[in-house]
CSV table of C-alpha atoms in Angstrom, one decimal:
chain,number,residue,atom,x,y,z
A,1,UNK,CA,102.4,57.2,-165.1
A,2,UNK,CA,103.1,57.5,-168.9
A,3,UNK,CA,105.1,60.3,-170.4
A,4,UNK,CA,108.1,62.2,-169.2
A,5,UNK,CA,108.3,62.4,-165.3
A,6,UNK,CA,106.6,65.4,-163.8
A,7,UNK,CA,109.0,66.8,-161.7
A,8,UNK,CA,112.3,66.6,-163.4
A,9,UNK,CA,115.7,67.8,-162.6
A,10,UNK,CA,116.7,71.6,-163.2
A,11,UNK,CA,119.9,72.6,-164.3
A,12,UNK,CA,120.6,76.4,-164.1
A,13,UNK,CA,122.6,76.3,-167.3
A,14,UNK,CA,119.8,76.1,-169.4
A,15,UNK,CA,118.1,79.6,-168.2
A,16,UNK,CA,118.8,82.4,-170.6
A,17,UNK,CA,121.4,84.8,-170.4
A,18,UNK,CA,120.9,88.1,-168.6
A,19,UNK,CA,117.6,86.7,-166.4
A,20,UNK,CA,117.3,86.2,-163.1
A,21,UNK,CA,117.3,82.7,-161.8
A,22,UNK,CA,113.9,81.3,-161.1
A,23,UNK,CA,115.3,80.7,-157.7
A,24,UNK,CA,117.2,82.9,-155.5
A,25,UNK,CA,120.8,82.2,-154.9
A,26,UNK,CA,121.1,82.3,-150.8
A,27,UNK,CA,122.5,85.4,-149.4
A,28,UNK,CA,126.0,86.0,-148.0
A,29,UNK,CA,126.5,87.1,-145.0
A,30,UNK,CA,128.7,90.3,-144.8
A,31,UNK,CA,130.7,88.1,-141.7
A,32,UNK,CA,131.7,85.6,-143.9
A,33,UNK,CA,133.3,87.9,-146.3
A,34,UNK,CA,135.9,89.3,-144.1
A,35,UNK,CA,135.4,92.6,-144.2
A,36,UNK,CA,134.6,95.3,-141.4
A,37,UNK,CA,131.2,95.2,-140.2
A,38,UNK,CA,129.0,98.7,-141.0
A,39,UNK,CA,129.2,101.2,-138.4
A,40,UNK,CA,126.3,101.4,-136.3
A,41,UNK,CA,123.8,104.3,-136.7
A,42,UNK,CA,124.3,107.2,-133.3
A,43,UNK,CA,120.3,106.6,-132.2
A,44,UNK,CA,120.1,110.6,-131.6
A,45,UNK,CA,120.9,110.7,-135.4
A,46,UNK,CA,117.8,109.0,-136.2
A,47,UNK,CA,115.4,110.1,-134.0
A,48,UNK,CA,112.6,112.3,-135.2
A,49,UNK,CA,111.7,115.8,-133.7
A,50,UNK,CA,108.8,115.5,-131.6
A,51,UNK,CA,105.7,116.6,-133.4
A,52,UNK,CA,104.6,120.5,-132.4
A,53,UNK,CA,102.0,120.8,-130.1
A,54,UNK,CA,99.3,122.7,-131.6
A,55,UNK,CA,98.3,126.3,-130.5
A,56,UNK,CA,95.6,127.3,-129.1
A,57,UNK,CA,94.2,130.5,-128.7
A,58,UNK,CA,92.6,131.7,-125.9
A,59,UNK,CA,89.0,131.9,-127.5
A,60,UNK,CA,89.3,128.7,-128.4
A,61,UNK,CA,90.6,127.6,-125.1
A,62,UNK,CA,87.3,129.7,-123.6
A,63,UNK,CA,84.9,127.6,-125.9
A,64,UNK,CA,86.3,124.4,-124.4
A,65,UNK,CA,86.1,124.9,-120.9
A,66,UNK,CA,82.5,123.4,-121.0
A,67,UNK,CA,83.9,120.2,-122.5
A,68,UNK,CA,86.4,120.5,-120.2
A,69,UNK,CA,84.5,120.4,-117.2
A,70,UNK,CA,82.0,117.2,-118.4
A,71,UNK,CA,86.0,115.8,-118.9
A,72,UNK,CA,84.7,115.6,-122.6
A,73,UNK,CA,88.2,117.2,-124.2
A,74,UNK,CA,91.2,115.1,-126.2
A,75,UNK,CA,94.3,114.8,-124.3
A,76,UNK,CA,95.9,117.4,-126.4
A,77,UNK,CA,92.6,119.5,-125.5
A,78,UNK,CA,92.8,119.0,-122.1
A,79,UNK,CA,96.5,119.8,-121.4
A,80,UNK,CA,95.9,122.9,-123.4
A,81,UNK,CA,93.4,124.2,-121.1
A,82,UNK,CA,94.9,123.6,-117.8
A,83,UNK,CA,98.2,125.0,-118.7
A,84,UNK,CA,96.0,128.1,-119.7
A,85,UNK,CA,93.9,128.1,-116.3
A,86,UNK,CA,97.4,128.3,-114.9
A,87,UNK,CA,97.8,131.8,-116.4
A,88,UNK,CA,94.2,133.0,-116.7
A,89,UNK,CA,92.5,134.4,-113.9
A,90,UNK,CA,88.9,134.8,-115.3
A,91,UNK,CA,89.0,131.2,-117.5
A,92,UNK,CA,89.9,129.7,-113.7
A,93,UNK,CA,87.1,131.0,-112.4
A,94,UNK,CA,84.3,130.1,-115.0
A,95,UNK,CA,86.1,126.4,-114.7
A,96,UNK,CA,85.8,126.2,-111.4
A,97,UNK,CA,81.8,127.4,-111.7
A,98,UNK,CA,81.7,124.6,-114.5
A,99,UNK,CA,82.9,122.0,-112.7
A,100,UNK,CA,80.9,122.7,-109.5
A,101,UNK,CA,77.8,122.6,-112.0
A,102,UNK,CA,78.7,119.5,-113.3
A,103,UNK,CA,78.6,118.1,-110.1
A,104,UNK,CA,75.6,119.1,-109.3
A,105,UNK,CA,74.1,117.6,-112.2
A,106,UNK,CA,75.5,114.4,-111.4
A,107,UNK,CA,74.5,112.2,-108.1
A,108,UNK,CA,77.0,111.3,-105.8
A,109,UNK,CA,78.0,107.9,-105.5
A,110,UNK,CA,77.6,106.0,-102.3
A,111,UNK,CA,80.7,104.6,-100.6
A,112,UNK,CA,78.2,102.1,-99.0
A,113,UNK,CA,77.5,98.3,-100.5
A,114,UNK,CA,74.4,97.7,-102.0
A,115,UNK,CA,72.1,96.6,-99.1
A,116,UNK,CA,71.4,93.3,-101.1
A,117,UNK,CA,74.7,92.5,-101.5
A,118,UNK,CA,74.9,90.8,-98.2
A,119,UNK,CA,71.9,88.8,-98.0
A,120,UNK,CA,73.0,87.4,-101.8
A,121,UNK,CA,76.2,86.7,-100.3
A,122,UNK,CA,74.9,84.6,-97.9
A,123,UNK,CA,71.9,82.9,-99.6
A,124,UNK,CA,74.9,82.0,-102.4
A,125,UNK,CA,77.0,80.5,-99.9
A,126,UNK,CA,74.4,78.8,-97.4
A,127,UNK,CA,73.1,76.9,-101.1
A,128,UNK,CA,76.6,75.7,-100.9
A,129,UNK,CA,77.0,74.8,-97.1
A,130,UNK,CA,74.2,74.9,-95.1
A,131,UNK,CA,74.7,76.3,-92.1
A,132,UNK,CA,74.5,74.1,-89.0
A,133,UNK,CA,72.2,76.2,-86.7
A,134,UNK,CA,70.2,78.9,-89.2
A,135,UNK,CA,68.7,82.1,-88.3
A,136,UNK,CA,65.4,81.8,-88.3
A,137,UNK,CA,63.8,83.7,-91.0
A,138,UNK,CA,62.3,85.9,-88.9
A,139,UNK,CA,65.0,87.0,-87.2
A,140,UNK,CA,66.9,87.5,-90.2
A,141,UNK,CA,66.1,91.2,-90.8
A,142,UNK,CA,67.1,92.5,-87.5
A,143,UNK,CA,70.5,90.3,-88.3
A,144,UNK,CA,71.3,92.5,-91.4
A,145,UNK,CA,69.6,96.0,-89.6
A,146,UNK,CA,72.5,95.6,-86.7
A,147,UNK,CA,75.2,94.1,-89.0
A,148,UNK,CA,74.6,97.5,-91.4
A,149,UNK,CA,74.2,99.8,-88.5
A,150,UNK,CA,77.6,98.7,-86.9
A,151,UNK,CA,79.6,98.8,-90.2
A,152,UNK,CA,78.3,102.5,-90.0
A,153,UNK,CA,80.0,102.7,-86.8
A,154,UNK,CA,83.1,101.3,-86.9
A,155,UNK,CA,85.0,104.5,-88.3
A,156,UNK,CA,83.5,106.9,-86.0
A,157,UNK,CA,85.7,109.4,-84.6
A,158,UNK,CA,84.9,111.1,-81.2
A,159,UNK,CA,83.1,114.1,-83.0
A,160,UNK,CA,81.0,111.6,-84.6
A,161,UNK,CA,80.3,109.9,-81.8
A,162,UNK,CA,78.8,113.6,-80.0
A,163,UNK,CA,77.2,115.0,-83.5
A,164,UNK,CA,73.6,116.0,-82.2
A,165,UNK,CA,70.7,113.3,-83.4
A,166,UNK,CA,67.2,114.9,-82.9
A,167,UNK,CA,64.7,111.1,-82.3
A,168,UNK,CA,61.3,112.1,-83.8
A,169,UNK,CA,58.1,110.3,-83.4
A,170,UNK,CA,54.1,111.2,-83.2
A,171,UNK,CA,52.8,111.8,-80.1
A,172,UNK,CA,49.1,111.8,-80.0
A,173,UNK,CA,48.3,114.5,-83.3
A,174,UNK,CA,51.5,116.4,-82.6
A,175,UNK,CA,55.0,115.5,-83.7
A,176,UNK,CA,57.8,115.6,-81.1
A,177,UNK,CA,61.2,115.2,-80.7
A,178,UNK,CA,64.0,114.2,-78.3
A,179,UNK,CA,67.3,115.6,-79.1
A,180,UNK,CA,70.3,113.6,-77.7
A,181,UNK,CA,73.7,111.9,-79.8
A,182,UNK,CA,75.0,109.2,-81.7
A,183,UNK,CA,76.2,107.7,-79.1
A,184,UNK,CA,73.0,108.1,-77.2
A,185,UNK,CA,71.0,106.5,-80.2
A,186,UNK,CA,73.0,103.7,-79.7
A,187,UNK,CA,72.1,103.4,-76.0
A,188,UNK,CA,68.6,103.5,-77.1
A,189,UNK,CA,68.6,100.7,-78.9
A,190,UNK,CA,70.6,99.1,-76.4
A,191,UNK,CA,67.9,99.5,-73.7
A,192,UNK,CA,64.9,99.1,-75.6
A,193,UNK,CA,66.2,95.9,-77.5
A,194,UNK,CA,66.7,94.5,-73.9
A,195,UNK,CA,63.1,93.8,-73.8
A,196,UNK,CA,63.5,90.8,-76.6
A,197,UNK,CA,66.7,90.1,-74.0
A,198,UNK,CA,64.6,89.6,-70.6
A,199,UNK,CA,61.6,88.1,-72.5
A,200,UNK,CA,64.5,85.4,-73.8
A,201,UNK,CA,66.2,85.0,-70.6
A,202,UNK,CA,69.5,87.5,-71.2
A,203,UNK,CA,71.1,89.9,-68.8
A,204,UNK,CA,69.0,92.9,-68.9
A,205,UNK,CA,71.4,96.3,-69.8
A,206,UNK,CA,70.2,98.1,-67.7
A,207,UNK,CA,71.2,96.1,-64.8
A,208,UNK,CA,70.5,97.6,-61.5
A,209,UNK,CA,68.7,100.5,-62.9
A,210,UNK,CA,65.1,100.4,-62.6
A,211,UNK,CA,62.7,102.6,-65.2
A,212,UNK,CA,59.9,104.0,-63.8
A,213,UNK,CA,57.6,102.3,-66.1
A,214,UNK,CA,58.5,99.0,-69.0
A,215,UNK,CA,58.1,101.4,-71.8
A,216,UNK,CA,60.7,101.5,-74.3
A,217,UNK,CA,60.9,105.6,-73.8
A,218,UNK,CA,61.2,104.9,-69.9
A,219,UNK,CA,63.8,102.2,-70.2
A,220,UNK,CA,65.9,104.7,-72.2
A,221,UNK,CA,65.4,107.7,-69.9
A,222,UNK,CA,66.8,105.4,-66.7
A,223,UNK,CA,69.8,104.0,-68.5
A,224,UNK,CA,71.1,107.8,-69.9
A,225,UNK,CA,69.8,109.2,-66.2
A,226,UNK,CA,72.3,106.3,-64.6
A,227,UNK,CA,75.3,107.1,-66.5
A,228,UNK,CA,77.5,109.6,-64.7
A,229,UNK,CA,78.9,111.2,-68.4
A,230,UNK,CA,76.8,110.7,-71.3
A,231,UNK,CA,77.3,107.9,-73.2
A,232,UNK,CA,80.5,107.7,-75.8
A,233,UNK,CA,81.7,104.9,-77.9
A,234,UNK,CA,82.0,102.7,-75.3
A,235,UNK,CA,78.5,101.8,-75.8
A,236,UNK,CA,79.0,100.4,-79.0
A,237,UNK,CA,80.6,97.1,-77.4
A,238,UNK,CA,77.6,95.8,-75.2
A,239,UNK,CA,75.2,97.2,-78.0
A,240,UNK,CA,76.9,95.2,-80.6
A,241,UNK,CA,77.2,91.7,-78.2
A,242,UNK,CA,73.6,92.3,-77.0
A,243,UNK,CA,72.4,92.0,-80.3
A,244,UNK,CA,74.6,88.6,-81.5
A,245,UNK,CA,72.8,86.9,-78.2
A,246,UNK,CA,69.9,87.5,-79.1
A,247,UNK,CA,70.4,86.0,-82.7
A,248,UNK,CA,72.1,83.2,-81.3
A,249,UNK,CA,69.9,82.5,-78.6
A,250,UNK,CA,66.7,82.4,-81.1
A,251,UNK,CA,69.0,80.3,-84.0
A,252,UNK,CA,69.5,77.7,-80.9
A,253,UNK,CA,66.2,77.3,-80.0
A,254,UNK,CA,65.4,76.4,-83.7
A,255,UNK,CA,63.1,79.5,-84.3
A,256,UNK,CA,59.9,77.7,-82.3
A,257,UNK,CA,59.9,80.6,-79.6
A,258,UNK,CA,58.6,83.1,-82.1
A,259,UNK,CA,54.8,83.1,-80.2
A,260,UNK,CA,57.1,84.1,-77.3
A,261,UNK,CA,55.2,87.3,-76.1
A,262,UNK,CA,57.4,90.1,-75.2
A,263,UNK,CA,56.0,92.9,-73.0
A,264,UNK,CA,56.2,96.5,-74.2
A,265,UNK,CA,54.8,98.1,-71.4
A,266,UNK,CA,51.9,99.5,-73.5
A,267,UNK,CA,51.0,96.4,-75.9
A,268,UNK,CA,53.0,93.2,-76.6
A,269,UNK,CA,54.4,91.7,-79.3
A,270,UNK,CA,54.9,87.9,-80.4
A,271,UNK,CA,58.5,87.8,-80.4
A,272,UNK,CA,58.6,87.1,-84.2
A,273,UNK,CA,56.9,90.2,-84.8
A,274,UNK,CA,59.2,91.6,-81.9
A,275,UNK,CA,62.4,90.9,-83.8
A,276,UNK,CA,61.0,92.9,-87.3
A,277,UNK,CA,59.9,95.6,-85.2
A,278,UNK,CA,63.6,96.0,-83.5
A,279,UNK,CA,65.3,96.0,-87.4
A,280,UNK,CA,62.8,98.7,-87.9
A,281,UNK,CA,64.0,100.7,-85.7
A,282,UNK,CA,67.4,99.8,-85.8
A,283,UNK,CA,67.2,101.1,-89.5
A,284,UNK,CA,65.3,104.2,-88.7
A,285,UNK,CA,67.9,105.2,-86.0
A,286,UNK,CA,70.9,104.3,-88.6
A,287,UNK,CA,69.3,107.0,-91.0
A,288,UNK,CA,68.8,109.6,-87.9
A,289,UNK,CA,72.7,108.9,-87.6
A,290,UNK,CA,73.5,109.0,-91.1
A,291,UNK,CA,71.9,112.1,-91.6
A,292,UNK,CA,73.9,113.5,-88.6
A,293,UNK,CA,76.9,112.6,-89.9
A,294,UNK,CA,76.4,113.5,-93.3
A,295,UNK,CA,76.4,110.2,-94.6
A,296,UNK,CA,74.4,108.0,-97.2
A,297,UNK,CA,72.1,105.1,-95.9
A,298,UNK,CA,70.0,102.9,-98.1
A,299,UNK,CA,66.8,101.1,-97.5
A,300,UNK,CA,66.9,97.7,-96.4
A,301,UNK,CA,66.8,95.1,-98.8
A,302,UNK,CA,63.3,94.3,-100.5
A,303,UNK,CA,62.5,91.0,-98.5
A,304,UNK,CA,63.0,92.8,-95.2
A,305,UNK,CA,61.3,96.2,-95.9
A,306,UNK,CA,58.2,93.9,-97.4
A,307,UNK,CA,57.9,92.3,-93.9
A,308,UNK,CA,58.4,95.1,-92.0
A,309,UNK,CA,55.5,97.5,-93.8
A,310,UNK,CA,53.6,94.3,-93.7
A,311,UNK,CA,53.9,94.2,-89.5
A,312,UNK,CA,53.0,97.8,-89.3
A,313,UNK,CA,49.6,97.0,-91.9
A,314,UNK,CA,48.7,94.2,-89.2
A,315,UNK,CA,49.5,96.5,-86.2
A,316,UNK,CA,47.4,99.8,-88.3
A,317,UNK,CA,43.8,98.2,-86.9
A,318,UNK,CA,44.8,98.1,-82.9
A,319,UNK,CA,46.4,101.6,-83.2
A,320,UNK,CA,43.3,103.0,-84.8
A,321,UNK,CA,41.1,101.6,-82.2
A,322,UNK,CA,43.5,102.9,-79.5
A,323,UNK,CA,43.1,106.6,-81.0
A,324,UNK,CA,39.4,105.9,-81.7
A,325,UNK,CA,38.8,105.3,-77.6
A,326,UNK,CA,41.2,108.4,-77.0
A,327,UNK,CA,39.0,110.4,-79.0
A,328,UNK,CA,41.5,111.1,-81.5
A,329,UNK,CA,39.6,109.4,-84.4
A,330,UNK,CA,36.3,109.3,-85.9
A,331,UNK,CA,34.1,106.9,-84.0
A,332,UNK,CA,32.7,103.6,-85.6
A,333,UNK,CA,29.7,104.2,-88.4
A,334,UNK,CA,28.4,101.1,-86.5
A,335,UNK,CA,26.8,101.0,-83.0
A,336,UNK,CA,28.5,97.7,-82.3
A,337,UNK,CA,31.3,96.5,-83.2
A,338,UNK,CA,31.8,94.3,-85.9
A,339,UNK,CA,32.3,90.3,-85.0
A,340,UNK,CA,35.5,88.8,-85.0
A,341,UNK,CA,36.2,87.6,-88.7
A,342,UNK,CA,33.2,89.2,-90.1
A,343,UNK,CA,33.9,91.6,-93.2
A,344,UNK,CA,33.5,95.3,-92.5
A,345,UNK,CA,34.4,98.8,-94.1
A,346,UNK,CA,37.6,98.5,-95.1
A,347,UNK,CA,40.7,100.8,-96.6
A,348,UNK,CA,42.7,99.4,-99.5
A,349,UNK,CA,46.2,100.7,-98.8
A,350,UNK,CA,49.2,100.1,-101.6
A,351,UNK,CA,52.3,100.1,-101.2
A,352,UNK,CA,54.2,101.3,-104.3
A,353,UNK,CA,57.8,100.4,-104.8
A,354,UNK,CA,60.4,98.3,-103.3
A,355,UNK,CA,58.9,95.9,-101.1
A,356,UNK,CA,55.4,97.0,-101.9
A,357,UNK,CA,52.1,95.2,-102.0
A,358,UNK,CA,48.3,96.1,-100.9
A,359,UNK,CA,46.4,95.4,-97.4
A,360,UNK,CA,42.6,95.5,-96.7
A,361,UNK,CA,42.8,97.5,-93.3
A,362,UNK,CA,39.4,96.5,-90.9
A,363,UNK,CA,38.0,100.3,-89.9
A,364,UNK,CA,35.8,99.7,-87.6
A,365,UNK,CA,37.0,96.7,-85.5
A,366,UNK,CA,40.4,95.4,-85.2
A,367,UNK,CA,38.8,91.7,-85.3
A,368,UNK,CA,37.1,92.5,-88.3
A,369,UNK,CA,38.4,91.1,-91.6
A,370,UNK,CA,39.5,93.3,-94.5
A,371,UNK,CA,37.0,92.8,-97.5
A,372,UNK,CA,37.5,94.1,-100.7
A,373,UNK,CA,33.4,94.3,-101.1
A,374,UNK,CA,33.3,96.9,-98.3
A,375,UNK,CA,36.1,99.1,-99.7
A,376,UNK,CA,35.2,102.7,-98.5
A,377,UNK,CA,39.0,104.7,-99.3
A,378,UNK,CA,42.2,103.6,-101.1
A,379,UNK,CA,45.7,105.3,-100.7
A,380,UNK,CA,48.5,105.0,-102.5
A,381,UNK,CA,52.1,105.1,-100.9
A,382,UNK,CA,56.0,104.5,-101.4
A,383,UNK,CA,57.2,102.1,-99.2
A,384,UNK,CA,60.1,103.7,-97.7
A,385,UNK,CA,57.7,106.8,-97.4
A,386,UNK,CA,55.3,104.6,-95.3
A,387,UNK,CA,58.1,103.0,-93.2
A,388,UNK,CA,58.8,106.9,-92.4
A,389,UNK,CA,55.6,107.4,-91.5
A,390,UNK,CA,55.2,105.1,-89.1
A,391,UNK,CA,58.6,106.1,-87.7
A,392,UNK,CA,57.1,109.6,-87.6
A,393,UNK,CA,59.3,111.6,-89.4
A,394,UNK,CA,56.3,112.1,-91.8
A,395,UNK,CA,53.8,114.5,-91.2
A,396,UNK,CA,50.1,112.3,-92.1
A,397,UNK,CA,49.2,114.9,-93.9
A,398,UNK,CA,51.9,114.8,-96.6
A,399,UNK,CA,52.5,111.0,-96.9
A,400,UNK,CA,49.7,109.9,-99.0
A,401,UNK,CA,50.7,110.1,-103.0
A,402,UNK,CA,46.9,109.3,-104.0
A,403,UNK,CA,43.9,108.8,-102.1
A,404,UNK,CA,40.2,107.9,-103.3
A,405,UNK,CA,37.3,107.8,-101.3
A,406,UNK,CA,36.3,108.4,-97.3
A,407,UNK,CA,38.2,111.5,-96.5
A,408,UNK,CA,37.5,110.6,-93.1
A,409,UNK,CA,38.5,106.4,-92.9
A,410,UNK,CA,42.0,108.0,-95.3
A,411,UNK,CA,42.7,110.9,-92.2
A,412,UNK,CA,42.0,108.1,-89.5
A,413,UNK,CA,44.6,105.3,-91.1
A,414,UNK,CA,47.2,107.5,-91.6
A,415,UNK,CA,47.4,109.3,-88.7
A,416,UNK,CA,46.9,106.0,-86.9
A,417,UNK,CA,50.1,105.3,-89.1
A,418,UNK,CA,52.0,107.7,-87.9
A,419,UNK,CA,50.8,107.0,-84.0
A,420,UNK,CA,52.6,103.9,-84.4
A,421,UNK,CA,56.1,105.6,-83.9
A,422,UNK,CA,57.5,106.1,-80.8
A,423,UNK,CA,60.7,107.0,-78.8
């Protein structure tokens, strides 16, 4: 470059007298110089005085209760007005009527998992590592029914074990009940789930006992007749092992023995069908328990509580036939019955809700196929509210949310519905 450098030299004697120089001088430090280093400050000396607390008077402390209770006051606020419910009789009592208020206004929380949470558990995990032998799909609701049912169990005490369960079902147009315990539900299941046992093959619970008929309600009456004390949580063990077997035994054989009838005593059931009608009342009988206990019980997940309302739409012609030869139903507006796979009157019903959907129900013959052209009634449900119904712990008569059309055909289905429940 031309011309004088740019960055040139500085000498400090050519600033002016009196100003500062342009760049600071570096500091000495005071251990350099010798002398005694300052006394340290006493920390009490500098320390502040805590700020006051502010005052509150008592109809100030009143007002806030309210805010208070919803947990809605400052932490200043707060500490104010329990110190003052400390000293203040009548402010104690309107906090305590506040609070119990509040929680009324707000649900309780259920301690149990999300009934979803384990099926996406295990659909996340089985993407990852298929498992070698699967449950068949089938079977895969009465998997989660007993898997739910036991976690249930497993912190019983002995008073839970004897709190009193009242079974309900419908028995002809009356409702009826059986009144036994927890531990006696659990027996229940134990004998009647034995029926999918000896149709597979399996040790049959009951052993040596003989019912006097294959019913389910028989089977149960012979096994708590043949125990010497009624049952405790000792029945909770073969229950529990009874029910692995028979989701092993079906995951072994690969899921093709679902045609496998299994006799009922009554009827008989594919054993596909079987299996979803055992998760249903495995469910049914976790609520009964619940409720005796005092405890909180979901639905099951969507998937399962679809196919089970779905079994109970495809078992809703045979029961109605069955009540319509007992008299208990209107009989057929035809003189003969309608051909097998012919359409014929027909009754939309709708499921509303989790696990909802519609079904074309045949009215006048249970070969008959639904037909949306010969739609005579249409009723509207939820589908846990159905599921109940069927379980018969619905009256008929106060299930249906909407209903349109044959007052008759509506009366028949539903009480047909609730004929479907049994002990």
């Amino acid at each position: 470059m031309n011309g004088p450098d740019r960055f040139e030299a500085y000498d400090g004697d050519d600033e002016e007298p009196g100003r500062p120089p342009r760049i600071p001088t570096p500091r000495a430090s005071v251990e350099d110089t010798g002398l005694p280093l300052p006394a340290l400050e006493d920390p009490g000396d500098a320390a502040q005085p805590p700020p006051a607390r502010p005052v509150f008077e008592h109809p100030v402390l009143k007002a806030l209760l309210g805010a208070w209770a919803l947990a809605a006051c400052s932490a200043e606020e707060a500490t104010a007005v329990e110190e003052h419910l400390g000293e203040c009789g009548a402010c104690a009592d309107e906090a305590r009527r506040l609070r119990e208020a509040v929680g009324l206004l707000q649900r309780p929380d259920s301690l149990d998992l999300d009934p979803g949470l384990r099926t996406r558990v295990l659909e996340s995990c089985l993407e990852r590592r298929p498992p070698r032998i699967p449950v068949p799909d089938w079977a895969a609701a009465y998997d989660t029914e007993t898997a739910r049912l036991d976690a249930l169990l497993q912190d019983f005490g002995d008073a839970e074990w004897h709190a009193p369960v009242r079974l309900r079902w419908f028995k002809g147009d009356e409702a009826t009940s059986r009144r036994t315990t927890v531990a006696g539900v659990i027996a229940h299941l134990l004998s009647v789930d034995g029926l999918v046992a000896v149709a597979l093959g399996l040790d049959d619970p009951l052993g040596d006992v003989t019912s006097r008929r294959p019913t389910p309600a028989a089977r149960t009456e012979a096994y708590w007749s043949a125990s010497h004390f009624p049952p405790t949580r000792a029945v909770r063990a073969p229950w529990r092992e009874q029910s692995h077997n028979l989701v092993r035994t079906v995951s072994f054989t690969g899921g093709g023995v679902g045609g496998l009838p299994v006799p009922y005593g009554d009827f008989e059931l594919p054993l596909h069908d079987a299996m979803l009608d055992r998760a249903f009342e495995c469910w049914v009988h976790a609520e009964d328990i619940a409720d005796a206990v005092d405890y909180p019980y979901d639905p099951p997940s969507p998937r399962h509580l679809h196919r089970m309302i779905d079994l109970a739409a495809r078992m809703l012609p045979n029961a109605l036939a069955d009540r319509r030869r007992g008299g208990l139903a209107a009989p057929s507006h035809h003189r003969h019955l309608v051909a097998a796979g012919e359409p014929g009157r027909s009754l939309r019903l709708e499921i509303e809700g989790s696990g909802g959907g519609e079904w074309l129900i045949p009215l006048d013959s249970p070969a008959a196929k639904g037909s949306a052209e010969h739609e005579v009634a249409h009723v509207a449900l939820d589908g846990v509210e159905f599921c109940r119904l069927a379980a018969g712990h619905v009256p008929p008569q106060e299930a249906a949310a909407g209903q349109v059309g044959d007052r008759e055909a509506i009366r028949d289905v539903l009480y047909a519905a609730a004929s479907l429940s049994r002990m």
